[in-house]
Coordinates of C-alpha atoms and ligand atoms in Angstrom, one line a residue:
X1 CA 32.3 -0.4 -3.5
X2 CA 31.3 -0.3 0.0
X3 CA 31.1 -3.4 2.0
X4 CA 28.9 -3.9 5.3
X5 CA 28.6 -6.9 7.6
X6 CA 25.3 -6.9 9.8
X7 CA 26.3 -8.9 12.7
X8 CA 24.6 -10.7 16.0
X9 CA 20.7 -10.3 14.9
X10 CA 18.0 -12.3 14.0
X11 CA 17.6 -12.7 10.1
X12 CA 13.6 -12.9 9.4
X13 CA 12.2 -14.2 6.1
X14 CA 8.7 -15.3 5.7
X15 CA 9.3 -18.8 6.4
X16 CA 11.4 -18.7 9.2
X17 CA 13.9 -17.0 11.9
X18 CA 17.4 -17.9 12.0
X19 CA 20.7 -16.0 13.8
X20 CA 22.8 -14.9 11.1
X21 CA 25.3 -12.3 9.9
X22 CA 24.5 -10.5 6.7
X23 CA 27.1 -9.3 4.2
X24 CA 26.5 -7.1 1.7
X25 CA 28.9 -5.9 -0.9
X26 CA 28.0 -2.8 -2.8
X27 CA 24.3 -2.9 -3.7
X28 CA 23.7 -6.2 -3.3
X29 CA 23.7 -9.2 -0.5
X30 CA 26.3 -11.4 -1.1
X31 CA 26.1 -13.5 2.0
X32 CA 24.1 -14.9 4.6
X33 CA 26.5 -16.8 7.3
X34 CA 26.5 -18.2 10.3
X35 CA 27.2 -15.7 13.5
X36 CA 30.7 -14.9 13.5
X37 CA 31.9 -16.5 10.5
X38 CA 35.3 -16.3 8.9
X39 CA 35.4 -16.6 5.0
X40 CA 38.2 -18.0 3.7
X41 CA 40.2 -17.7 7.0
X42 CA 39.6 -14.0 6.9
X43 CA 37.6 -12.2 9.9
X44 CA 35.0 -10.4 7.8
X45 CA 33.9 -7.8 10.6
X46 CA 37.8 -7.0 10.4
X47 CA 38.0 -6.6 6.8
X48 CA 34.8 -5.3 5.8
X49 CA 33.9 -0.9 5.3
X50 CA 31.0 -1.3 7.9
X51 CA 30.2 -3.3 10.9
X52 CA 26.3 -3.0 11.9
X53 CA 25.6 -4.2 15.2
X54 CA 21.8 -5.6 15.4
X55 CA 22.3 -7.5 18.6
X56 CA 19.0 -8.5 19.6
X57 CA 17.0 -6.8 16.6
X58 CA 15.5 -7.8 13.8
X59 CA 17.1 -8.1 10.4
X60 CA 14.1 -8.1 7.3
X61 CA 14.0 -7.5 4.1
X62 CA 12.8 -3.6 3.9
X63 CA 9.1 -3.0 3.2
X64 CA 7.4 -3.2 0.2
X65 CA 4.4 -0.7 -0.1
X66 CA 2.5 -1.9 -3.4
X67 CA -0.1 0.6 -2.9
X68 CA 1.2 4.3 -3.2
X69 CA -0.5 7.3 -4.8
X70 CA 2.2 10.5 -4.8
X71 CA 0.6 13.4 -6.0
X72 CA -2.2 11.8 -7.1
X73 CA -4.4 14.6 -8.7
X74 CA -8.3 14.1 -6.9
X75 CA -11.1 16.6 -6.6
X76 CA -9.8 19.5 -7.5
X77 CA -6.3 18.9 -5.5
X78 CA -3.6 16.4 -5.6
X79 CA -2.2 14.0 -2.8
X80 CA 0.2 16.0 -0.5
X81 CA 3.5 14.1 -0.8
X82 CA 5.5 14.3 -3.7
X83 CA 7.8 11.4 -4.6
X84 CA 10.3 13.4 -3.0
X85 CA 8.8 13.8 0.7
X86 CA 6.7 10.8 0.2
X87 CA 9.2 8.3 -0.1
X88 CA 11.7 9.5 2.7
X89 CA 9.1 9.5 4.9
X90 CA 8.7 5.8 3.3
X91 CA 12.3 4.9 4.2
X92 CA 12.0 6.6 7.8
X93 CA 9.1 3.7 8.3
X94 CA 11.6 1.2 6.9
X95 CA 10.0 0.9 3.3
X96 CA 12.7 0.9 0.7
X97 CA 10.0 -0.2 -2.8
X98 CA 6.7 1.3 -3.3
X99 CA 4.8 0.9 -6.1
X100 CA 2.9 3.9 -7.1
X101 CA -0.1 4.5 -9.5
X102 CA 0.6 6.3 -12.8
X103 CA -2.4 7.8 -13.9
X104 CA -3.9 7.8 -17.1
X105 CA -7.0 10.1 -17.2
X106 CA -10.2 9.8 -19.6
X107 CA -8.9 11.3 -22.9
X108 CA -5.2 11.0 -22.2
X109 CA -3.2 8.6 -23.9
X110 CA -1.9 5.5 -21.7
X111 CA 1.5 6.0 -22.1
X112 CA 1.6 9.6 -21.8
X113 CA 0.0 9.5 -18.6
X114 CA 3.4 6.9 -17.3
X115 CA 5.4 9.5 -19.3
X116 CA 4.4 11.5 -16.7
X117 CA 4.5 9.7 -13.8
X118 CA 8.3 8.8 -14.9
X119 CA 8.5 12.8 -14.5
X120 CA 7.6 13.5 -11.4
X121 CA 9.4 10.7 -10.0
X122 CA 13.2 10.1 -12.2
X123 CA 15.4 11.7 -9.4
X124 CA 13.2 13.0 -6.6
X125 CA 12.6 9.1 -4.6
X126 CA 14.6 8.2 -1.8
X127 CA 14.1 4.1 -2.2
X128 CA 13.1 2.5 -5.3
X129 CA 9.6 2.8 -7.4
X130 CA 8.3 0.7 -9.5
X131 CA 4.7 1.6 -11.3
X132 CA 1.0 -0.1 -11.3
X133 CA -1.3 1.8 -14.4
X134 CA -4.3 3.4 -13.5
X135 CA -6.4 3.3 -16.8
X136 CA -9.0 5.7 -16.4
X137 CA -10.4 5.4 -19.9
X138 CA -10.8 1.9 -21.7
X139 CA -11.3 2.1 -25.3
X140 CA -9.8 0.4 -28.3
X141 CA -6.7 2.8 -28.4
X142 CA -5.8 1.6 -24.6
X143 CA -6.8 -1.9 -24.9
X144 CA -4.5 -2.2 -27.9
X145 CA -1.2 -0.2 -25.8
X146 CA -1.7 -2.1 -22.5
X147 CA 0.4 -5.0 -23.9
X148 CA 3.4 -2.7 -24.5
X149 CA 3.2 -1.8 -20.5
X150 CA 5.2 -5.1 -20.1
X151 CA 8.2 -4.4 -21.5
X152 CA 8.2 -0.9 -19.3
X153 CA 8.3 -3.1 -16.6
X154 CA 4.5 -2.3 -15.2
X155 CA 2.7 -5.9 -14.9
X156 CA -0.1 -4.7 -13.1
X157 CA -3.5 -2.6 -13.8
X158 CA -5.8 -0.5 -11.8
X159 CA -9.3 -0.3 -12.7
X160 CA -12.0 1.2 -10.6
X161 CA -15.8 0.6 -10.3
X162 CA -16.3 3.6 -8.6
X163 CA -15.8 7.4 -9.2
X164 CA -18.2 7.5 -12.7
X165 CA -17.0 10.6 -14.2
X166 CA -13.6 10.4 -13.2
X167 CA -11.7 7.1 -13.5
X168 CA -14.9 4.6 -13.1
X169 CA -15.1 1.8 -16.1
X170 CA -18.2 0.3 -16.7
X171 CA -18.5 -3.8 -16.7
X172 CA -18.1 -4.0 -20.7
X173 CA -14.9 -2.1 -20.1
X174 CA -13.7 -4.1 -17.5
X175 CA -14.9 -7.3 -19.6
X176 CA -12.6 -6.0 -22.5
X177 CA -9.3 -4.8 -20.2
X178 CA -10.0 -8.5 -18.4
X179 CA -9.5 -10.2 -21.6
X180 CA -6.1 -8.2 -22.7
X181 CA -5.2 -9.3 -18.9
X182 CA -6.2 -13.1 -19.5
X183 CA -4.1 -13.1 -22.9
X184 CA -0.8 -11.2 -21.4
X185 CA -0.5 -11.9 -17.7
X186 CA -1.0 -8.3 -16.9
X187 CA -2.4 -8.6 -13.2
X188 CA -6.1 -6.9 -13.3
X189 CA -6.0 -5.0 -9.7
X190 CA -9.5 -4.1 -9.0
X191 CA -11.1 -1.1 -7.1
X192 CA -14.3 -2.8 -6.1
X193 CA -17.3 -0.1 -5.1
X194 CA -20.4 0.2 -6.6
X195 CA -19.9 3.6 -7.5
X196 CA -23.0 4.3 -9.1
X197 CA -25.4 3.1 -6.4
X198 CA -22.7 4.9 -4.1
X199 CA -23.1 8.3 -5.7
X200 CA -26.8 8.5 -5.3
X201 CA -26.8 7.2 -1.8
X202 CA -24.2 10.2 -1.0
X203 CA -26.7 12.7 -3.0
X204 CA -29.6 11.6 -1.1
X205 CA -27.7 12.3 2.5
X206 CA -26.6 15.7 1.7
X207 CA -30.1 16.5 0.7
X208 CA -31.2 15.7 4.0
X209 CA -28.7 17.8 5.6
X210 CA -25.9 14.7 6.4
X211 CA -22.7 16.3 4.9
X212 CA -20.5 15.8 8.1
X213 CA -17.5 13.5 7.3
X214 CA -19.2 10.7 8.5
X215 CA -21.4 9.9 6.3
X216 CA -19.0 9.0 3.6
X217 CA -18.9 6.1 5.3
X218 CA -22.5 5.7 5.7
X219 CA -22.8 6.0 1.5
X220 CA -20.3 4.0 0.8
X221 CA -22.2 0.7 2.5
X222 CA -20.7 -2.3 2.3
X223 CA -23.3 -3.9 0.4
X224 CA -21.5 -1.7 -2.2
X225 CA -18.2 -3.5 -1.8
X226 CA -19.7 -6.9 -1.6
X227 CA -21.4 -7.0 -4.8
X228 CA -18.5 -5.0 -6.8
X229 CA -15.9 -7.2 -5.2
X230 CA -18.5 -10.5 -6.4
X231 CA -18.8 -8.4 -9.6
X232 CA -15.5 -8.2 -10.2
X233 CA -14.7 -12.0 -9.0
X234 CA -17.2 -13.1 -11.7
X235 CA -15.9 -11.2 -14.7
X236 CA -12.7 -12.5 -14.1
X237 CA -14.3 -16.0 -13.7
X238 CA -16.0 -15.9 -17.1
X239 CA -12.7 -14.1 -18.7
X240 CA -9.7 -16.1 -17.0
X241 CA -7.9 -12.9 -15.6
X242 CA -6.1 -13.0 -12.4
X243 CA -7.5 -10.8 -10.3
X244 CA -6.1 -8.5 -7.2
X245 CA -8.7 -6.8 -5.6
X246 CA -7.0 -3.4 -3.7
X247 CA -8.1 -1.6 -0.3
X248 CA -10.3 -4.2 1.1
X249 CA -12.2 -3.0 4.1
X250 CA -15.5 -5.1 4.5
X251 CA -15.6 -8.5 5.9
X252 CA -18.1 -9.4 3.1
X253 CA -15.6 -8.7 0.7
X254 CA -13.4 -10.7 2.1
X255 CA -15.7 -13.5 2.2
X256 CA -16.3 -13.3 -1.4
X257 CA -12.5 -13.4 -1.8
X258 CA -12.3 -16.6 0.3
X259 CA -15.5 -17.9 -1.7
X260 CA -14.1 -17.9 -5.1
X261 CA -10.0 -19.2 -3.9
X262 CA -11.9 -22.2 -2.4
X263 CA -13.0 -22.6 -5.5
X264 CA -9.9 -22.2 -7.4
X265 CA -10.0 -19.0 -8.9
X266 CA -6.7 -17.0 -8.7
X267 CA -7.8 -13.7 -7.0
X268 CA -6.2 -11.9 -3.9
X269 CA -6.6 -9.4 -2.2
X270 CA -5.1 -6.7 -0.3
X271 CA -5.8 -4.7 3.0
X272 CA -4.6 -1.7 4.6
X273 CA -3.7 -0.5 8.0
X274 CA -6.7 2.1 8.4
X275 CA -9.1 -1.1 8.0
X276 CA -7.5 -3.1 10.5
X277 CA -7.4 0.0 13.7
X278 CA -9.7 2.5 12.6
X279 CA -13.2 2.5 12.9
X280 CA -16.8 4.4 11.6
X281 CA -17.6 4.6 15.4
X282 CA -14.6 6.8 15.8
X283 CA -15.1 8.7 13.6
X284 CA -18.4 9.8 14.5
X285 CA -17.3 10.3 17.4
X286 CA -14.2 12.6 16.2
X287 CA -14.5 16.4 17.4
X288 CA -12.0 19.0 17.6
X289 CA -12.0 22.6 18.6
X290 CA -10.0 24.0 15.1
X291 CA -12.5 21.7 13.0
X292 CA -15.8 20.3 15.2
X293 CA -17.2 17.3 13.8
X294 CA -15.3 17.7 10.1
X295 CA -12.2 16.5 12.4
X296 CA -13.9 13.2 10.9
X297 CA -12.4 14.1 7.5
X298 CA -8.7 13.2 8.3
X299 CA -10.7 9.7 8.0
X300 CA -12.4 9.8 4.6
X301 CA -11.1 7.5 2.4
X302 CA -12.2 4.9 -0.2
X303 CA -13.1 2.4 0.8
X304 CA -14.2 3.8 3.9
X305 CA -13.5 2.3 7.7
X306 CA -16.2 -0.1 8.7
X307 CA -18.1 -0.2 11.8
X308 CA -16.2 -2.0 14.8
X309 CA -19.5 -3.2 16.4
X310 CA -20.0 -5.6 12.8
X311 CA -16.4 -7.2 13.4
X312 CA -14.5 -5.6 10.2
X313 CA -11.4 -5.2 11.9
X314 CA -11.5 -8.3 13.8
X315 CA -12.0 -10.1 10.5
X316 CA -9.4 -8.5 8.6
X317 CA -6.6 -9.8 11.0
X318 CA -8.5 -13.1 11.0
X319 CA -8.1 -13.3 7.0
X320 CA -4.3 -12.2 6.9
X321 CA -3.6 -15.1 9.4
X322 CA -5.9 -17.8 7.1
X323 CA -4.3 -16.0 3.9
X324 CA -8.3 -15.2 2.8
X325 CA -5.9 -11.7 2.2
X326 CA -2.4 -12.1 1.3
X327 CA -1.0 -8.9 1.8
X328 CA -1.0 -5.5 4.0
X329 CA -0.1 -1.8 2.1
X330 CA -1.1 1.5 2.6
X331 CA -3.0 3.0 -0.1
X332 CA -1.0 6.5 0.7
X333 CA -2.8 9.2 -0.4
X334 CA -2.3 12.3 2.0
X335 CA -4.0 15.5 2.0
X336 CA -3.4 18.2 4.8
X337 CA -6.7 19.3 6.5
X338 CA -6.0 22.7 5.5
X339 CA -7.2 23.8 1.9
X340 CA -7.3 20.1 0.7
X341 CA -9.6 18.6 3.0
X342 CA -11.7 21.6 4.2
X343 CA -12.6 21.7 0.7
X344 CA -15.4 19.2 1.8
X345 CA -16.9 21.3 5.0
X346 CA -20.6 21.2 3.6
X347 CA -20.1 18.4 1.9
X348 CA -18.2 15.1 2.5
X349 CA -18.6 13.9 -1.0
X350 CA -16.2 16.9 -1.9
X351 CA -13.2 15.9 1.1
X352 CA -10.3 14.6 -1.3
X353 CA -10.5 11.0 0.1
X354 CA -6.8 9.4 1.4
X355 CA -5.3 8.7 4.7
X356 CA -1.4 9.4 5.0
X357 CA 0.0 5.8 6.3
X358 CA 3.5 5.0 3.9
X359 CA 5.7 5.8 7.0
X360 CA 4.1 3.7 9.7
X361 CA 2.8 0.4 7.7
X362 CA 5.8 -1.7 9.2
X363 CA 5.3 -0.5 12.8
X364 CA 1.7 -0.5 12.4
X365 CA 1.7 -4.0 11.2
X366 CA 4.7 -5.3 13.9
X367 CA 2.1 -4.4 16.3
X368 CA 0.1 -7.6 15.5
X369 CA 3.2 -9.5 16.0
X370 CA 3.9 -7.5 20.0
X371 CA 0.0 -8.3 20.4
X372 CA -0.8 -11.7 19.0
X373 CA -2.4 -11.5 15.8
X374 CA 0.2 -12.5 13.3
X375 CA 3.7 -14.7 13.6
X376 CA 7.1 -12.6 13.1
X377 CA 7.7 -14.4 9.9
X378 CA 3.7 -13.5 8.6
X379 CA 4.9 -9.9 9.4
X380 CA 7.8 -10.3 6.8
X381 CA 5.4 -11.8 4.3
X382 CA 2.7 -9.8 4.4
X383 CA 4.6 -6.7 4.1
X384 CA 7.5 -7.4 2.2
X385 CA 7.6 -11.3 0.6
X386 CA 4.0 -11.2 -1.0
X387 CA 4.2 -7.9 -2.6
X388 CA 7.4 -8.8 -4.5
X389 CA 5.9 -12.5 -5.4
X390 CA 3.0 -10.9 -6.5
X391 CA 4.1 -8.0 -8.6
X392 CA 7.0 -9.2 -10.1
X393 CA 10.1 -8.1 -7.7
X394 CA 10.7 -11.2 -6.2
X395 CA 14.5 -12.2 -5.9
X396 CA 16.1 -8.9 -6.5
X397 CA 13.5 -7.5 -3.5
X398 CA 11.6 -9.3 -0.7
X399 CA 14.3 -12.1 0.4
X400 CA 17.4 -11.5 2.6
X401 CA 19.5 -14.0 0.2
X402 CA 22.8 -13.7 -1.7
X403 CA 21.8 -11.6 -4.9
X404 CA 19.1 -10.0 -3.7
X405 CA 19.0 -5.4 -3.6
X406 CA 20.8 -4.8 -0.2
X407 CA 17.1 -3.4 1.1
X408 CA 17.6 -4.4 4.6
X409 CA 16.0 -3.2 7.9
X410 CA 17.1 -3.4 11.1
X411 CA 14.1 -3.5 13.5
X412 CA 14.2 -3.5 17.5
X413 CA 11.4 -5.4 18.9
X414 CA 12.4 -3.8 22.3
X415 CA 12.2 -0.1 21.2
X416 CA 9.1 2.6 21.0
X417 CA 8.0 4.7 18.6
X418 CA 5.4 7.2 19.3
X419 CA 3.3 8.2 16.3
X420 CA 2.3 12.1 15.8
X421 CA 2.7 14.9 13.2
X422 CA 5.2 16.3 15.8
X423 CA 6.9 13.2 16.6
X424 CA 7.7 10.7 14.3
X425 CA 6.1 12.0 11.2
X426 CA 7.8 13.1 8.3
X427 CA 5.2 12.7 5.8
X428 CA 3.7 16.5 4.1
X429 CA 0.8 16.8 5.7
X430 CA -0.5 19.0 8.6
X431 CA -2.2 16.0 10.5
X432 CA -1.9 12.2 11.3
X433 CA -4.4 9.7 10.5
X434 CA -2.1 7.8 13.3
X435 CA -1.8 10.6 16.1
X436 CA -1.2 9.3 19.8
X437 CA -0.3 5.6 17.8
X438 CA 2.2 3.9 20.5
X439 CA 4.3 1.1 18.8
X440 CA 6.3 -1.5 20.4
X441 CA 9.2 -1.7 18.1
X442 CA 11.4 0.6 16.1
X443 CA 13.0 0.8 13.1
X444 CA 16.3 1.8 13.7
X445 CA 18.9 1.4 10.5
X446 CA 17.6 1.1 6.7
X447 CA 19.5 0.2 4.2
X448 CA 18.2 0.5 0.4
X449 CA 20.8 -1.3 -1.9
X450 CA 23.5 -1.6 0.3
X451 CA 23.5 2.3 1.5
X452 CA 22.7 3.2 4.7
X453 CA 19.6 5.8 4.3
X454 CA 18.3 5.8 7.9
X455 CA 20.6 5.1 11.0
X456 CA 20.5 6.8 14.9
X457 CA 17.5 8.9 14.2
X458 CA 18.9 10.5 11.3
X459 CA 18.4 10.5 7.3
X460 CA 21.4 10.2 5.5
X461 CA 20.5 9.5 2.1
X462 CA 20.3 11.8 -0.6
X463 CA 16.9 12.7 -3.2
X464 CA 17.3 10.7 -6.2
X465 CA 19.5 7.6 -4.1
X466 CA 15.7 5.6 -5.6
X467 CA 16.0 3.9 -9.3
X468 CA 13.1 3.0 -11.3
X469 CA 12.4 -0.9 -11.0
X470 CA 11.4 -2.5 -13.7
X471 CA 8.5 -5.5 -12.6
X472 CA 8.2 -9.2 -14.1
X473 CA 5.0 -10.8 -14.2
X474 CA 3.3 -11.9 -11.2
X475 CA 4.8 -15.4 -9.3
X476 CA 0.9 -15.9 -8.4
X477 CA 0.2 -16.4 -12.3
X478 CA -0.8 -20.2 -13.2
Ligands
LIG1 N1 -9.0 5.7 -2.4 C1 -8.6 6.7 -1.7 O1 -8.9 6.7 -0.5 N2 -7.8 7.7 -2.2 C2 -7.4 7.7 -3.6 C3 -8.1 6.7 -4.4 C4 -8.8 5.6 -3.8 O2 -9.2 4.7 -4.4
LIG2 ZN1 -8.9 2.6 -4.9
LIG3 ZN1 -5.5 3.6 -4.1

């Protein structure tokens, strides 16, 4: 077994900064020491496989990216990475756990949709996966198999009140999956759009000739996500679930989040880089010579950006700081522009929606600590602490500590990294959501379970390095 001694940096957790040497003996952390500490009269960095130099960097556990959809089939294609390409492009961001979304799809059986989803991940993932479930059809025979999803290790649900004819569940469905989530602990995680209203708002623009890109946006009002996110708040009320609403963009929604934990309820919520940087405004205002005004569409996702001028983005750092949102992931769901997106030119309501974001989360989100927004040690919670407390990882992932998954990044806050599909992108797609993106801060050295996977600019770990992780219950359960 290899052993590797991370010496001279500052160890980050989510509750503080301290200078310590990190050992790590095989796949797991077996110490944190003072700088320069002996063991037992021996000098570890003398008697140790590895020595790892992170003088004046960073030292965090690696990135947890809760929200991950790899190859996730959607209007008529299916998202552009594969587990394979998808999650080294995670690890080159320093992310060593997503959590992905197997799919079940109206008429499939729940637990042949994870059989699946085991399939096209079980030896192609570079870090390691665990799974959330998307059920796409509630009915008696799911309600009844969703309790079994516990002992496969998946603690954690997807619902969605939007897309009806594809995964949408009506409010007597989610009544009925709340109540199997009340009884188990299964976490209810929430896609909160009205899409019914939204469908016929969308209809109603192309008939007037409004099919550019932008107007996704423009149907997908967030008025929409205001009243499915109270919807959603108030079924779990009346049923007792917990409740983790994904993907939230409008500051309405987040008001209604902040609304009901004053009151006690145990909801949280989630937000993603795209609703914290990107706005509607710009993307009315995108243009390109290969694509005119559909350049817009490298932007259509669900829920869509918001409009700067009404302060979304301002109030989505302002609710990671108050923890009104408790955590930051990507939603990663990347199609290229060429035969995926263009099949919307016409049309927007036909652009597969999904922005491409599982490499850059970490640098996108250290840039709130290089300008202000959030503390180092909020950084490390947001994107890495949180999302193991809350789905069930915490302990083996999340924490620098003896025990824990040698996951471990080494981040200098005095290095660049440019963003760019030529650049720094390894994710499969032809475009960036994140092109021209300058970072202050780099990731320079990952380690997932004690291997080093990404060091000096270069990838050296192999496919299949990535285990299947099975999840506990939720730490936010009361
Ligand atoms: N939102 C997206 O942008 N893509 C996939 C599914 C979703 O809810
Ligand atoms: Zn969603
Ligand atoms: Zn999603």
């Amino acid at each position: 077994m290899t052993t590797t001694l991370i010496t001279g940096g500052t160890v980050v957790s989510a509750t503080g900064r301290a200078a310590a040497d990190v050992l790590i003996d095989g796949e797991r952390i077996a110490a944190v020491l003072e700088p320069g500490s002996h063991l037992l009269g021996t000098d570890l960095a003398a008697s140790v496989d590895t020595v790892i130099d992170a003088a004046g960097k960073y030292v965090i556990p690696g990135g947890i990216d809760a929200h991950t959809h790899m190859q996730l089939p959607f209007g008529g294609t299916s998202a552009s990475d594969t587990f394979e390409t998808g999650t080294r492009a995670a690890a080159w961001g320093g992310t060593t756990t997503i959590i992905d979304f197997a799919v079940q799809t109206y008429g499939q059986k729940v637990l042949d949709g994870l059989a699946k989803w085991h399939e096209l991940a079980a030896g192609n993932c570079a870090i390691d996966y665990g799974f959330h479930q998307i059920i796409g059809g509630i009915d008696d025979d799911s309600l009844a198999v969703m309790p079994r999803l516990i002992d496969e290790g998946i603690t954690s649900f997807k619902l969605f009140m939007a897309y009806p004819g594809v995964f949408y569940s009506d409010d007597a469905q989610i009544l009925r999956a709340m109540q199997v989530s009340r009884d188990t602990g299964l976490l209810t995680m929430m896609h909160a759009e009205n899409g019914p209203a939204i469908d016929v708002l969308a209809a109603q623009l192309v008939e007037q000739g409004k099919t550019d890109p932008f107007y996704h946006g423009v149907a997908r009002a967030w008025q929409m996500e205001e009243e499915a996110t109270h919807r959603a708040i108030m079924l779990a009320n009346l049923t007792g679930a917990p409740l983790y609403i994904v993907h939230v963009s409008a500051k309405q929604a987040v008001e209604q989040l902040a609304w009901a934990r004053d009151k006690g309820q145990n909801v949280f919520g989630e937000t993603c880089p795209q609703y914290l940087y990107l706005s509607l405004e710009e993307q009315l205002g995108a243009r390109s010579d290969e694509w005119g005004a559909f350049e817009g569409a490298k932007w259509v996702c669900s829920t869509p950006l918001r409009s700067r001028e009404e302060g979304h983005q301002d109030h989505m750092w302002q609710a990671l700081r108050t923890n009104d949102l408790q955590m930051v992931s990507t939603d990663h769901c990347p199609f290229c522009m060429k035969d995926q997106k263009e099949l919307g030119l016409g049309d927007f309501r036909k652009i597969p929606n999904g922005i491409g974001s599982v490499e850059h989360r970490m640098d996108l989100m250290y840039q709130g600590v290089a300008t202000g927004k959030i503390t180092l040690e909020r950084w490390v919670e947001l994107t890495s602490t949180t999302p193991a407390r809350m789905f069930g990882l915490y302990g083996r992932k999340g924490v620098i500590q003896p025990g824990a998954d040698g996951d471990v990044v080494i981040y200098d806050p005095n290095g660049h990294t440019s963003i760019g599909v030529d650049k720094t992108h390894h994710m499969n797609m032809d475009h960036s959501a994140w092109e021209g993106y300058e970072i202050d801060g780099h990731v320079d050295t990952v380690l997932s379970r004690g291997k080093v996977i990404v060091d000096g600019g270069q990838y050296l770990g192999t496919k299949g390095d990535g285990r299947y992780v099975k999840r506990g219950l939720s730490q936010y359960l009361v």
